PDB file of C-alpha atoms and ligand atoms in Angstrom:
ATOM      1  CA  MET A   1      20.620 -21.124 -14.105  1.00  0.00           C
ATOM      2  CA  ARG A   2      20.146 -17.386 -14.258  1.00  0.00           C
ATOM      3  CA  HIS A   3      16.539 -16.240 -13.905  1.00  0.00           C
ATOM      4  CA  GLN A   4      15.324 -13.976 -16.712  1.00  0.00           C
ATOM      5  CA  ALA A   5      13.457 -11.066 -15.022  1.00  0.00           C
ATOM      6  CA  ARG A   6       9.755 -10.967 -16.082  1.00  0.00           C
ATOM      7  CA  LYS A   7       8.378  -7.530 -16.762  1.00  0.00           C
ATOM      8  CA  ARG A   8       4.764  -8.617 -16.347  1.00  0.00           C
ATOM      9  CA  PHE A   9       5.528  -9.569 -12.732  1.00  0.00           C
ATOM     10  CA  GLY A  10       7.286  -6.293 -12.067  1.00  0.00           C
ATOM     11  CA  GLN A  11      10.620  -8.054 -11.446  1.00  0.00           C
ATOM     12  CA  ASN A  12      13.302  -5.664 -10.431  1.00  0.00           C
ATOM     13  CA  PHE A  13      15.627  -7.514  -8.047  1.00  0.00           C
ATOM     14  CA  LEU A  14      17.421  -5.685  -5.248  1.00  0.00           C
ATOM     15  CA  GLN A  15      21.233  -5.970  -5.621  1.00  0.00           C
ATOM     16  CA  ASP A  16      22.540  -3.242  -3.353  1.00  0.00           C
ATOM     17  CA  GLN A  17      23.678  -5.039  -0.172  1.00  0.00           C
ATOM     18  CA  GLN A  18      24.073  -1.810   1.855  1.00  0.00           C
ATOM     19  CA  LEU A  19      20.482  -0.831   0.988  1.00  0.00           C
ATOM     20  CA  ILE A  20      19.227  -4.314   1.813  1.00  0.00           C
ATOM     21  CA  SER A  21      20.864  -4.024   5.310  1.00  0.00           C
ATOM     22  CA  GLU A  22      19.249  -0.588   5.775  1.00  0.00           C
ATOM     23  CA  ILE A  23      15.811  -1.980   4.863  1.00  0.00           C
ATOM     24  CA  ILE A  24      16.214  -4.877   7.276  1.00  0.00           C
ATOM     25  CA  ALA A  25      17.303  -2.460  10.021  1.00  0.00           C
ATOM     26  CA  CYS A  26      14.166  -0.362   9.432  1.00  0.00           C
ATOM     27  CA  ILE A  27      11.954  -3.496   9.654  1.00  0.00           C
ATOM     28  CA  ASN A  28      13.851  -4.557  12.796  1.00  0.00           C
ATOM     29  CA  PRO A  29      12.515  -8.138  12.746  1.00  0.00           C
ATOM     30  CA  GLN A  30      12.278 -10.024  16.044  1.00  0.00           C
ATOM     31  CA  ASN A  31      12.699 -13.764  16.340  1.00  0.00           C
ATOM     32  CA  ASP A  32       9.035 -14.734  16.721  1.00  0.00           C
ATOM     33  CA  ASP A  33       7.464 -12.022  14.575  1.00  0.00           C
ATOM     34  CA  PRO A  34       4.657 -13.258  12.307  1.00  0.00           C
ATOM     35  CA  LEU A  35       6.452 -12.015   9.205  1.00  0.00           C
ATOM     36  CA  ILE A  36       5.106 -12.288   5.653  1.00  0.00           C
ATOM     37  CA  GLU A  37       7.105 -11.259   2.580  1.00  0.00           C
ATOM     38  CA  ILE A  38       5.261 -10.385  -0.603  1.00  0.00           C
ATOM     39  CA  GLY A  39       7.219 -11.208  -3.777  1.00  0.00           C
ATOM     40  CA  PRO A  40      10.437 -12.814  -2.445  1.00  0.00           C
ATOM     41  CA  GLY A  41      11.863 -13.103  -5.975  1.00  0.00           C
ATOM     42  CA  LEU A  42      15.395 -14.363  -5.809  1.00  0.00           C
ATOM     43  CA  GLY A  43      15.511 -13.921  -2.023  1.00  0.00           C
ATOM     44  CA  ALA A  44      17.332 -10.564  -1.632  1.00  0.00           C
ATOM     45  CA  LEU A  45      15.293  -9.733   1.481  1.00  0.00           C
ATOM     46  CA  THR A  46      14.176 -13.283   2.233  1.00  0.00           C
ATOM     47  CA  GLN A  47      17.633 -14.552   3.293  1.00  0.00           C
ATOM     48  CA  PRO A  48      18.536 -11.708   5.652  1.00  0.00           C
ATOM     49  CA  LEU A  49      14.999 -11.764   7.140  1.00  0.00           C
ATOM     50  CA  LEU A  50      15.363 -15.514   7.768  1.00  0.00           C
ATOM     51  CA  ALA A  51      18.604 -14.841   9.584  1.00  0.00           C
ATOM     52  CA  ARG A  52      16.580 -12.802  12.077  1.00  0.00           C
ATOM     53  CA  VAL A  53      13.309 -14.701  12.488  1.00  0.00           C
ATOM     54  CA  ALA A  54      12.367 -18.292  13.268  1.00  0.00           C
ATOM     55  CA  LYS A  55       9.651 -18.481  10.632  1.00  0.00           C
ATOM     56  CA  LEU A  56       8.920 -16.569   7.482  1.00  0.00           C
ATOM     57  CA  THR A  57       6.014 -16.946   5.010  1.00  0.00           C
ATOM     58  CA  VAL A  58       6.523 -15.714   1.438  1.00  0.00           C
ATOM     59  CA  ILE A  59       3.879 -15.157  -1.233  1.00  0.00           C
ATOM     60  CA  GLU A  60       5.175 -15.436  -4.820  1.00  0.00           C
ATOM     61  CA  ILE A  61       3.215 -15.528  -8.065  1.00  0.00           C
ATOM     62  CA  ASP A  62       5.987 -16.644 -10.420  1.00  0.00           C
ATOM     63  CA  ARG A  63       6.069 -20.450 -10.409  1.00  0.00           C
ATOM     64  CA  ASP A  64       9.722 -20.629 -11.570  1.00  0.00           C
ATOM     65  CA  LEU A  65      10.790 -18.518  -8.606  1.00  0.00           C
ATOM     66  CA  VAL A  66       8.601 -20.625  -6.298  1.00  0.00           C
ATOM     67  CA  ALA A  67      10.360 -23.778  -7.622  1.00  0.00           C
ATOM     68  CA  ARG A  68      13.751 -22.163  -6.960  1.00  0.00           C
ATOM     69  CA  LEU A  69      12.782 -21.315  -3.407  1.00  0.00           C
ATOM     70  CA  GLN A  70      11.327 -24.788  -2.804  1.00  0.00           C
ATOM     71  CA  ALA A  71      14.519 -26.454  -4.101  1.00  0.00           C
ATOM     72  CA  LYS A  72      16.524 -24.747  -1.354  1.00  0.00           C
ATOM     73  CA  GLU A  73      14.431 -26.436   1.347  1.00  0.00           C
ATOM     74  CA  THR A  74      15.102 -23.620   3.783  1.00  0.00           C
ATOM     75  CA  PRO A  75      14.119 -24.394   7.377  1.00  0.00           C
ATOM     76  CA  GLY A  76      11.470 -21.990   8.723  1.00  0.00           C
ATOM     77  CA  LEU A  77      10.380 -20.872   5.248  1.00  0.00           C
ATOM     78  CA  THR A  78       6.723 -21.376   4.149  1.00  0.00           C
ATOM     79  CA  ILE A  79       6.128 -20.666   0.488  1.00  0.00           C
ATOM     80  CA  ILE A  80       2.671 -19.741  -0.820  1.00  0.00           C
ATOM     81  CA  GLU A  81       2.349 -19.707  -4.607  1.00  0.00           C
ATOM     82  CA  ALA A  82      -0.340 -17.087  -5.090  1.00  0.00           C
ATOM     83  CA  ASP A  83      -1.317 -13.655  -6.301  1.00  0.00           C
ATOM     84  CA  ALA A  84      -0.909 -11.329  -3.320  1.00  0.00           C
ATOM     85  CA  LEU A  85      -3.971  -9.427  -4.509  1.00  0.00           C
ATOM     86  CA  GLN A  86      -6.088 -12.507  -3.896  1.00  0.00           C
ATOM     87  CA  ILE A  87      -4.882 -13.171  -0.369  1.00  0.00           C
ATOM     88  CA  ASN A  88      -7.356 -12.943   2.474  1.00  0.00           C
ATOM     89  CA  TRP A  89      -5.165 -11.358   5.105  1.00  0.00           C
ATOM     90  CA  GLU A  90      -7.639 -12.018   7.918  1.00  0.00           C
ATOM     91  CA  GLU A  91      -7.564 -15.749   7.146  1.00  0.00           C
ATOM     92  CA  LEU A  92      -3.793 -15.809   6.898  1.00  0.00           C
ATOM     93  CA  ALA A  93      -3.398 -13.907  10.214  1.00  0.00           C
ATOM     94  CA  ALA A  94      -5.648 -16.442  12.063  1.00  0.00           C
ATOM     95  CA  ASP A  95      -5.280 -15.297  15.714  1.00  0.00           C
ATOM     96  CA  ARG A  96      -2.199 -13.024  15.394  1.00  0.00           C
ATOM     97  CA  ARG A  97      -1.507  -9.775  13.652  1.00  0.00           C
ATOM     98  CA  LEU A  98       0.923  -9.833  10.762  1.00  0.00           C
ATOM     99  CA  ARG A  99       4.004  -7.870   9.824  1.00  0.00           C
ATOM    100  CA  LEU A 100       4.126  -7.461   6.035  1.00  0.00           C
ATOM    101  CA  VAL A 101       7.230  -6.608   4.036  1.00  0.00           C
ATOM    102  CA  GLY A 102       7.967  -6.476   0.353  1.00  0.00           C
ATOM    103  CA  ASN A 103       9.808  -4.920  -2.475  1.00  0.00           C
ATOM    104  CA  LEU A 104       6.481  -4.764  -4.300  1.00  0.00           C
ATOM    105  CA  PRO A 105       5.973  -5.284  -8.010  1.00  0.00           C
ATOM    106  CA  TYR A 106       5.025  -1.800  -9.082  1.00  0.00           C
ATOM    107  CA  ASN A 107       1.976  -2.836 -11.089  1.00  0.00           C
ATOM    108  CA  ILE A 108       0.197  -4.112  -7.948  1.00  0.00           C
ATOM    109  CA  GLY A 109       1.427  -1.595  -5.374  1.00  0.00           C
ATOM    110  CA  THR A 110      -1.597   0.729  -5.288  1.00  0.00           C
ATOM    111  CA  PRO A 111      -4.401  -1.928  -5.476  1.00  0.00           C
ATOM    112  CA  LEU A 112      -2.577  -4.029  -2.869  1.00  0.00           C
ATOM    113  CA  LEU A 113      -2.287  -1.181  -0.400  1.00  0.00           C
ATOM    114  CA  LEU A 114      -5.938  -0.217  -0.904  1.00  0.00           C
ATOM    115  CA  LYS A 115      -6.868  -3.801  -0.127  1.00  0.00           C
ATOM    116  CA  LEU A 116      -4.616  -3.836   2.946  1.00  0.00           C
ATOM    117  CA  ALA A 117      -6.446  -0.694   4.153  1.00  0.00           C
ATOM    118  CA  GLN A 118      -9.599  -2.768   4.311  1.00  0.00           C
ATOM    119  CA  GLN A 119      -7.968  -5.343   6.573  1.00  0.00           C
ATOM    120  CA  ALA A 120      -5.606  -3.079   8.516  1.00  0.00           C
ATOM    121  CA  ASN A 121      -6.898  -4.432  11.834  1.00  0.00           C
ATOM    122  CA  VAL A 122      -5.006  -7.712  11.254  1.00  0.00           C
ATOM    123  CA  LEU A 123      -1.692  -5.973  10.641  1.00  0.00           C
ATOM    124  CA  VAL A 124       1.102  -4.832  12.985  1.00  0.00           C
ATOM    125  CA  ASP A 125       2.817  -2.861  10.221  1.00  0.00           C
ATOM    126  CA  VAL A 126       3.774  -2.825   6.545  1.00  0.00           C
ATOM    127  CA  HIS A 127       7.255  -2.047   5.117  1.00  0.00           C
ATOM    128  CA  ALA A 128       7.001  -1.677   1.356  1.00  0.00           C
ATOM    129  CA  MET A 129       9.235  -0.569  -1.532  1.00  0.00           C
ATOM    130  CA  LEU A 130       7.130   1.316  -4.103  1.00  0.00           C
ATOM    131  CA  GLN A 131       7.595   3.870  -6.859  1.00  0.00           C
ATOM    132  CA  LYS A 132       8.530   7.118  -5.145  1.00  0.00           C
ATOM    133  CA  GLU A 133       5.761   8.913  -6.886  1.00  0.00           C
ATOM    134  CA  VAL A 134       3.237   6.529  -5.261  1.00  0.00           C
ATOM    135  CA  VAL A 135       4.907   6.949  -1.859  1.00  0.00           C
ATOM    136  CA  ASP A 136       4.659  10.710  -2.325  1.00  0.00           C
ATOM    137  CA  ARG A 137       0.971  10.452  -3.016  1.00  0.00           C
ATOM    138  CA  ILE A 138       0.377   8.188  -0.008  1.00  0.00           C
ATOM    139  CA  THR A 139       2.243  10.465   2.407  1.00  0.00           C
ATOM    140  CA  ALA A 140       1.060  13.822   0.901  1.00  0.00           C
ATOM    141  CA  GLN A 141      -0.295  16.428   3.274  1.00  0.00           C
ATOM    142  CA  THR A 142      -3.512  18.377   2.759  1.00  0.00           C
ATOM    143  CA  GLY A 143      -2.918  21.422   0.591  1.00  0.00           C
ATOM    144  CA  THR A 144      -0.119  19.844  -1.523  1.00  0.00           C
ATOM    145  CA  ARG A 145      -0.364  18.849  -5.163  1.00  0.00           C
ATOM    146  CA  SER A 146       0.125  15.134  -4.529  1.00  0.00           C
ATOM    147  CA  PHE A 147      -2.745  14.995  -1.972  1.00  0.00           C
ATOM    148  CA  GLY A 148      -5.533  12.927  -3.453  1.00  0.00           C
ATOM    149  CA  ARG A 149      -7.723   9.862  -3.142  1.00  0.00           C
ATOM    150  CA  LEU A 150      -4.818   7.501  -2.353  1.00  0.00           C
ATOM    151  CA  SER A 151      -3.553   9.851   0.430  1.00  0.00           C
ATOM    152  CA  VAL A 152      -7.091  10.006   1.963  1.00  0.00           C
ATOM    153  CA  MET A 153      -7.725   6.250   1.813  1.00  0.00           C
ATOM    154  CA  ILE A 154      -4.358   5.114   3.183  1.00  0.00           C
ATOM    155  CA  GLN A 155      -4.017   7.835   5.819  1.00  0.00           C
ATOM    156  CA  ALA A 156      -7.515   7.044   7.055  1.00  0.00           C
ATOM    157  CA  CYS A 157      -6.191   3.625   8.132  1.00  0.00           C
ATOM    158  CA  PHE A 158      -2.467   4.033   8.641  1.00  0.00           C
ATOM    159  CA  GLU A 159       0.218   6.291  10.053  1.00  0.00           C
ATOM    160  CA  VAL A 160       2.580   6.631   7.122  1.00  0.00           C
ATOM    161  CA  ARG A 161       6.236   7.563   6.823  1.00  0.00           C
ATOM    162  CA  THR A 162       8.833   7.572   4.044  1.00  0.00           C
ATOM    163  CA  LEU A 163      11.975   5.809   5.245  1.00  0.00           C
ATOM    164  CA  ILE A 164      14.446   5.534   2.389  1.00  0.00           C
ATOM    165  CA  GLU A 165      14.663   6.901  -1.107  1.00  0.00           C
ATOM    166  CA  VAL A 166      16.117   4.413  -3.570  1.00  0.00           C
ATOM    167  CA  PRO A 167      17.738   5.075  -7.026  1.00  0.00           C
ATOM    168  CA  PRO A 168      17.184   2.771 -10.025  1.00  0.00           C
ATOM    169  CA  GLU A 169      20.779   1.399  -9.807  1.00  0.00           C
ATOM    170  CA  ALA A 170      19.842  -0.494  -6.628  1.00  0.00           C
ATOM    171  CA  PHE A 171      17.936  -2.983  -8.786  1.00  0.00           C
ATOM    172  CA  ASP A 172      18.674  -5.436 -11.525  1.00  0.00           C
ATOM    173  CA  PRO A 173      17.246  -4.684 -14.035  1.00  0.00           C
ATOM    174  CA  PRO A 174      16.982  -0.976 -13.044  1.00  0.00           C
ATOM    175  CA  PRO A 175      13.447   0.408 -13.214  1.00  0.00           C
ATOM    176  CA  LYS A 176      12.797   3.689 -15.082  1.00  0.00           C
ATOM    177  CA  VAL A 177      11.663   5.527 -11.923  1.00  0.00           C
ATOM    178  CA  GLN A 178      12.890   6.383  -8.419  1.00  0.00           C
ATOM    179  CA  SER A 179      11.642   4.184  -5.595  1.00  0.00           C
ATOM    180  CA  ALA A 180      11.108   4.625  -1.889  1.00  0.00           C
ATOM    181  CA  VAL A 181      10.491   2.510   1.168  1.00  0.00           C
ATOM    182  CA  ILE A 182       7.485   3.366   3.254  1.00  0.00           C
ATOM    183  CA  ARG A 183       6.340   2.268   6.735  1.00  0.00           C
ATOM    184  CA  MET A 184       2.632   2.057   7.424  1.00  0.00           C
ATOM    185  CA  VAL A 185       1.332   1.396  10.905  1.00  0.00           C
ATOM    186  CA  PRO A 186      -2.471   0.899  11.336  1.00  0.00           C
ATOM    187  CA  HIS A 187      -4.296   3.405  13.585  1.00  0.00           C
ATOM    188  CA  ALA A 188      -5.502   1.874  16.860  1.00  0.00           C
ATOM    189  CA  GLU A 189      -9.066   2.819  15.840  1.00  0.00           C
ATOM    190  CA  GLN A 190      -9.970   1.653  12.285  1.00  0.00           C
ATOM    191  CA  PRO A 191     -12.896   2.931  10.220  1.00  0.00           C
ATOM    192  CA  THR A 192     -15.686   0.407   9.771  1.00  0.00           C
ATOM    193  CA  THR A 193     -16.153  -1.285   6.359  1.00  0.00           C
ATOM    194  CA  GLY A 194     -19.149   0.976   5.722  1.00  0.00           C
ATOM    195  CA  GLU A 195     -17.218   4.142   6.679  1.00  0.00           C
ATOM    196  CA  LEU A 196     -14.362   3.173   4.456  1.00  0.00           C
ATOM    197  CA  ALA A 197     -16.656   2.442   1.483  1.00  0.00           C
ATOM    198  CA  SER A 198     -18.298   5.883   1.978  1.00  0.00           C
ATOM    199  CA  LEU A 199     -14.924   7.576   2.229  1.00  0.00           C
ATOM    200  CA  GLU A 200     -13.769   5.906  -0.941  1.00  0.00           C
ATOM    201  CA  ALA A 201     -16.851   7.037  -2.798  1.00  0.00           C
ATOM    202  CA  ILE A 202     -16.645  10.638  -1.558  1.00  0.00           C
ATOM    203  CA  ALA A 203     -12.892  10.837  -2.277  1.00  0.00           C
ATOM    204  CA  ARG A 204     -13.477   9.476  -5.770  1.00  0.00           C
ATOM    205  CA  LEU A 205     -16.124  12.160  -6.457  1.00  0.00           C
ATOM    206  CA  ALA A 206     -14.311  14.999  -4.763  1.00  0.00           C
ATOM    207  CA  PHE A 207     -11.073  14.397  -6.701  1.00  0.00           C
ATOM    208  CA  ALA A 208     -12.847  13.414  -9.970  1.00  0.00           C
ATOM    209  CA  ASN A 209     -11.704  16.672 -11.490  1.00  0.00           C
ATOM    210  CA  LYS A 210      -8.888  18.168  -9.417  1.00  0.00           C
ATOM    211  CA  ARG A 211      -9.216  21.600 -11.009  1.00  0.00           C
ATOM    212  CA  LYS A 212     -12.912  21.835 -10.156  1.00  0.00           C
ATOM    213  CA  THR A 213     -14.263  23.125  -6.820  1.00  0.00           C
ATOM    214  CA  LEU A 214     -15.956  20.840  -4.288  1.00  0.00           C
ATOM    215  CA  ARG A 215     -19.267  22.437  -5.254  1.00  0.00           C
ATOM    216  CA  ASN A 216     -18.804  21.359  -8.877  1.00  0.00           C
ATOM    217  CA  ASN A 217     -17.454  17.892  -8.197  1.00  0.00           C
ATOM    218  CA  LEU A 218     -20.101  17.156  -5.585  1.00  0.00           C
ATOM    219  CA  LYS A 219     -23.036  19.153  -6.894  1.00  0.00           C
ATOM    220  CA  LYS A 220     -25.333  16.212  -7.310  1.00  0.00           C
ATOM    221  CA  HIS A 221     -24.828  15.115  -3.727  1.00  0.00           C
ATOM    222  CA  ILE A 222     -24.054  18.011  -1.349  1.00  0.00           C
ATOM    223  CA  SER A 223     -25.681  21.447  -1.265  1.00  0.00           C
ATOM    224  CA  ASP A 224     -23.958  24.752  -0.461  1.00  0.00           C
ATOM    225  CA  GLU A 225     -25.945  24.827   2.826  1.00  0.00           C
ATOM    226  CA  GLN A 226     -24.647  21.442   3.780  1.00  0.00           C
ATOM    227  CA  PHE A 227     -21.051  22.447   3.041  1.00  0.00           C
ATOM    228  CA  VAL A 228     -21.508  25.547   5.191  1.00  0.00           C
ATOM    229  CA  GLU A 229     -23.035  23.491   8.038  1.00  0.00           C
ATOM    230  CA  LEU A 230     -19.831  21.459   8.070  1.00  0.00           C
ATOM    231  CA  GLY A 231     -17.691  24.632   7.963  1.00  0.00           C
ATOM    232  CA  ILE A 232     -16.413  23.754   4.447  1.00  0.00           C
ATOM    233  CA  ASP A 233     -16.079  26.348   1.743  1.00  0.00           C
ATOM    234  CA  PRO A 234     -17.871  24.926  -1.361  1.00  0.00           C
ATOM    235  CA  GLY A 235     -15.617  27.075  -3.531  1.00  0.00           C
ATOM    236  CA  ALA A 236     -12.534  25.286  -2.264  1.00  0.00           C
ATOM    237  CA  ARG A 237     -10.800  22.358  -3.969  1.00  0.00           C
ATOM    238  CA  ALA A 238     -10.696  18.819  -2.584  1.00  0.00           C
ATOM    239  CA  GLU A 239      -6.991  18.884  -1.829  1.00  0.00           C
ATOM    240  CA  THR A 240      -7.518  21.674   0.764  1.00  0.00           C
ATOM    241  CA  LEU A 241      -9.662  19.406   2.998  1.00  0.00           C
ATOM    242  CA  GLY A 242      -8.301  17.426   5.920  1.00  0.00           C
ATOM    243  CA  LEU A 243      -9.190  13.862   6.771  1.00  0.00           C
ATOM    244  CA  PRO A 244     -11.841  14.765   9.367  1.00  0.00           C
ATOM    245  CA  GLN A 245     -13.660  16.824   6.761  1.00  0.00           C
ATOM    246  CA  PHE A 246     -13.616  13.933   4.282  1.00  0.00           C
ATOM    247  CA  PHE A 247     -15.073  11.703   6.980  1.00  0.00           C
ATOM    248  CA  ALA A 248     -17.748  14.306   7.747  1.00  0.00           C
ATOM    249  CA  LEU A 249     -18.691  14.599   4.033  1.00  0.00           C
ATOM    250  CA  ALA A 250     -18.752  10.809   3.752  1.00  0.00           C
ATOM    251  CA  LYS A 251     -21.058  10.526   6.746  1.00  0.00           C
ATOM    252  CA  LEU A 252     -23.420  13.179   5.366  1.00  0.00           C
ATOM    253  CA  LEU A 253     -23.534  11.668   1.912  1.00  0.00           C
ATOM    254  CA  TYR A 254     -24.286   8.174   3.126  1.00  0.00           C
ATOM    255  CA  LYS A 255     -26.664   8.960   5.968  1.00  0.00           C
ATOM    256  CA  GLY A 256     -29.398   7.329   3.951  1.00  0.00           C
ATOM    257  CA  ASN A 257     -27.153   4.447   3.037  1.00  0.00           C
ATOM    258  CA  THR A 258     -27.443   5.156  -0.673  1.00  0.00           C
ATOM    259  CA  THR A 259     -24.697   4.734  -3.186  1.00  0.00           C
ATOM    260  CA  PRO A 260     -24.379   7.722  -5.457  1.00  0.00           C
ATOM    261  CA  SER A 261     -23.556   7.444  -9.116  1.00  0.00           C
ATOM    262  CA  GLN A 262     -20.863   9.743 -10.525  1.00  0.00           C
TER     263      GLN A 262
HETATM  264  N1  SAM B   1      11.947  -9.306  -3.167  1.00  0.00           N
HETATM  265  C1  SAM B   1      12.745  -9.451  -4.346  1.00  0.00           C
HETATM  266  C2  SAM B   1      13.842  -8.405  -4.361  1.00  0.00           C
HETATM  267  O1  SAM B   1      13.722  -7.425  -3.564  1.00  0.00           O
HETATM  268  O2  SAM B   1      14.806  -8.539  -5.093  1.00  0.00           O
HETATM  269  C3  SAM B   1      11.923  -9.314  -5.658  1.00  0.00           C
HETATM  270  C4  SAM B   1      11.126  -7.985  -5.761  1.00  0.00           C
HETATM  271  S1  SAM B   1      10.370  -7.816  -7.357  1.00  0.00           S
HETATM  272  C5  SAM B   1      10.214  -6.053  -7.431  1.00  0.00           C
HETATM  273  C6  SAM B   1       8.676  -8.266  -7.113  1.00  0.00           C
HETATM  274  C7  SAM B   1       8.421  -9.735  -6.848  1.00  0.00           C
HETATM  275  O3  SAM B   1       7.030  -9.911  -6.673  1.00  0.00           O
HETATM  276  C8  SAM B   1       8.831 -10.701  -7.893  1.00  0.00           C
HETATM  277  O4  SAM B   1       9.431 -11.810  -7.350  1.00  0.00           O
HETATM  278  C9  SAM B   1       7.525 -11.087  -8.597  1.00  0.00           C
HETATM  279  O5  SAM B   1       7.515 -12.325  -9.264  1.00  0.00           O
HETATM  280  C10 SAM B   1       6.587 -11.017  -7.447  1.00  0.00           C
HETATM  281  N2  SAM B   1       5.158 -10.765  -7.848  1.00  0.00           N
HETATM  282  C11 SAM B   1       4.695 -10.035  -8.865  1.00  0.00           C
HETATM  283  N3  SAM B   1       3.358  -9.925  -8.844  1.00  0.00           N
HETATM  284  C12 SAM B   1       2.967 -10.610  -7.762  1.00  0.00           C
HETATM  285  C13 SAM B   1       1.714 -10.897  -7.211  1.00  0.00           C
HETATM  286  N4  SAM B   1       0.577 -10.413  -7.762  1.00  0.00           N
HETATM  287  N5  SAM B   1       1.653 -11.607  -6.048  1.00  0.00           N
HETATM  288  C14 SAM B   1       2.788 -12.101  -5.467  1.00  0.00           C
HETATM  289  N6  SAM B   1       4.013 -11.868  -5.957  1.00  0.00           N
HETATM  290  C15 SAM B   1       4.101 -11.134  -7.080  1.00  0.00           C
END
């Protein structure tokens, strides 16, 4: 029976075989890779992945799709019926680091990646299809319009690269927006949980009003003298700062281990 795509689960199924082959080639799965697919859906990526690896674990929230996958009794396939946002990646990884792949439901893309940033030390890499606009924000460079909180948080933990741009026709049903496949590889040195929390708070404040200067967005927390000490112009806007400067501000703000209010 044909599966009726569910909007609430962000179901846009890949149907372009050439594109699927390109994505698999980018992932370059090896036989004993600890591979996890988020949102297998009707198996567009699952089947070609399984042709390349001995074992594959998939995480799917839609119980009808889980039942379909289970009915196939595919050797090597482990199916977890769960919300990917609730997964504890450290627990799932046990003693090995994971390779994550997924044509992600667009409604969970950003929160999922922010969660992965907190557990990047248990990952080898992530290959994800997302809205192109989100990929552009993740990969944005300092000084560009798309550079913001998401760029800071993800780039603090991962090396990021756009691999493929994907038009709506590649999916059934077609989404309203362009998509793109991104590769994210964790940095060898990861920020500590505390550093990441501080960075998140400072980025949230600094980008609270993108048209305002750093002085205005951070006036309750950082003085002009402190900006100058760090070599930062308080009259500049947040998008002009590089990652090291965000880390420096985060360190300064949280020296006393206090959590500022907005
Ligand atoms: N991988 C398939 C493909 O490329 O054709 C399906 C991709 S579709 C964009 C997203 C998939 O993620 C759907 O199967 C959907 O049911 C599943 N999904 C949605 N929200 C989820 C969540 N929170 N946790 C796990 N899977 C989810």
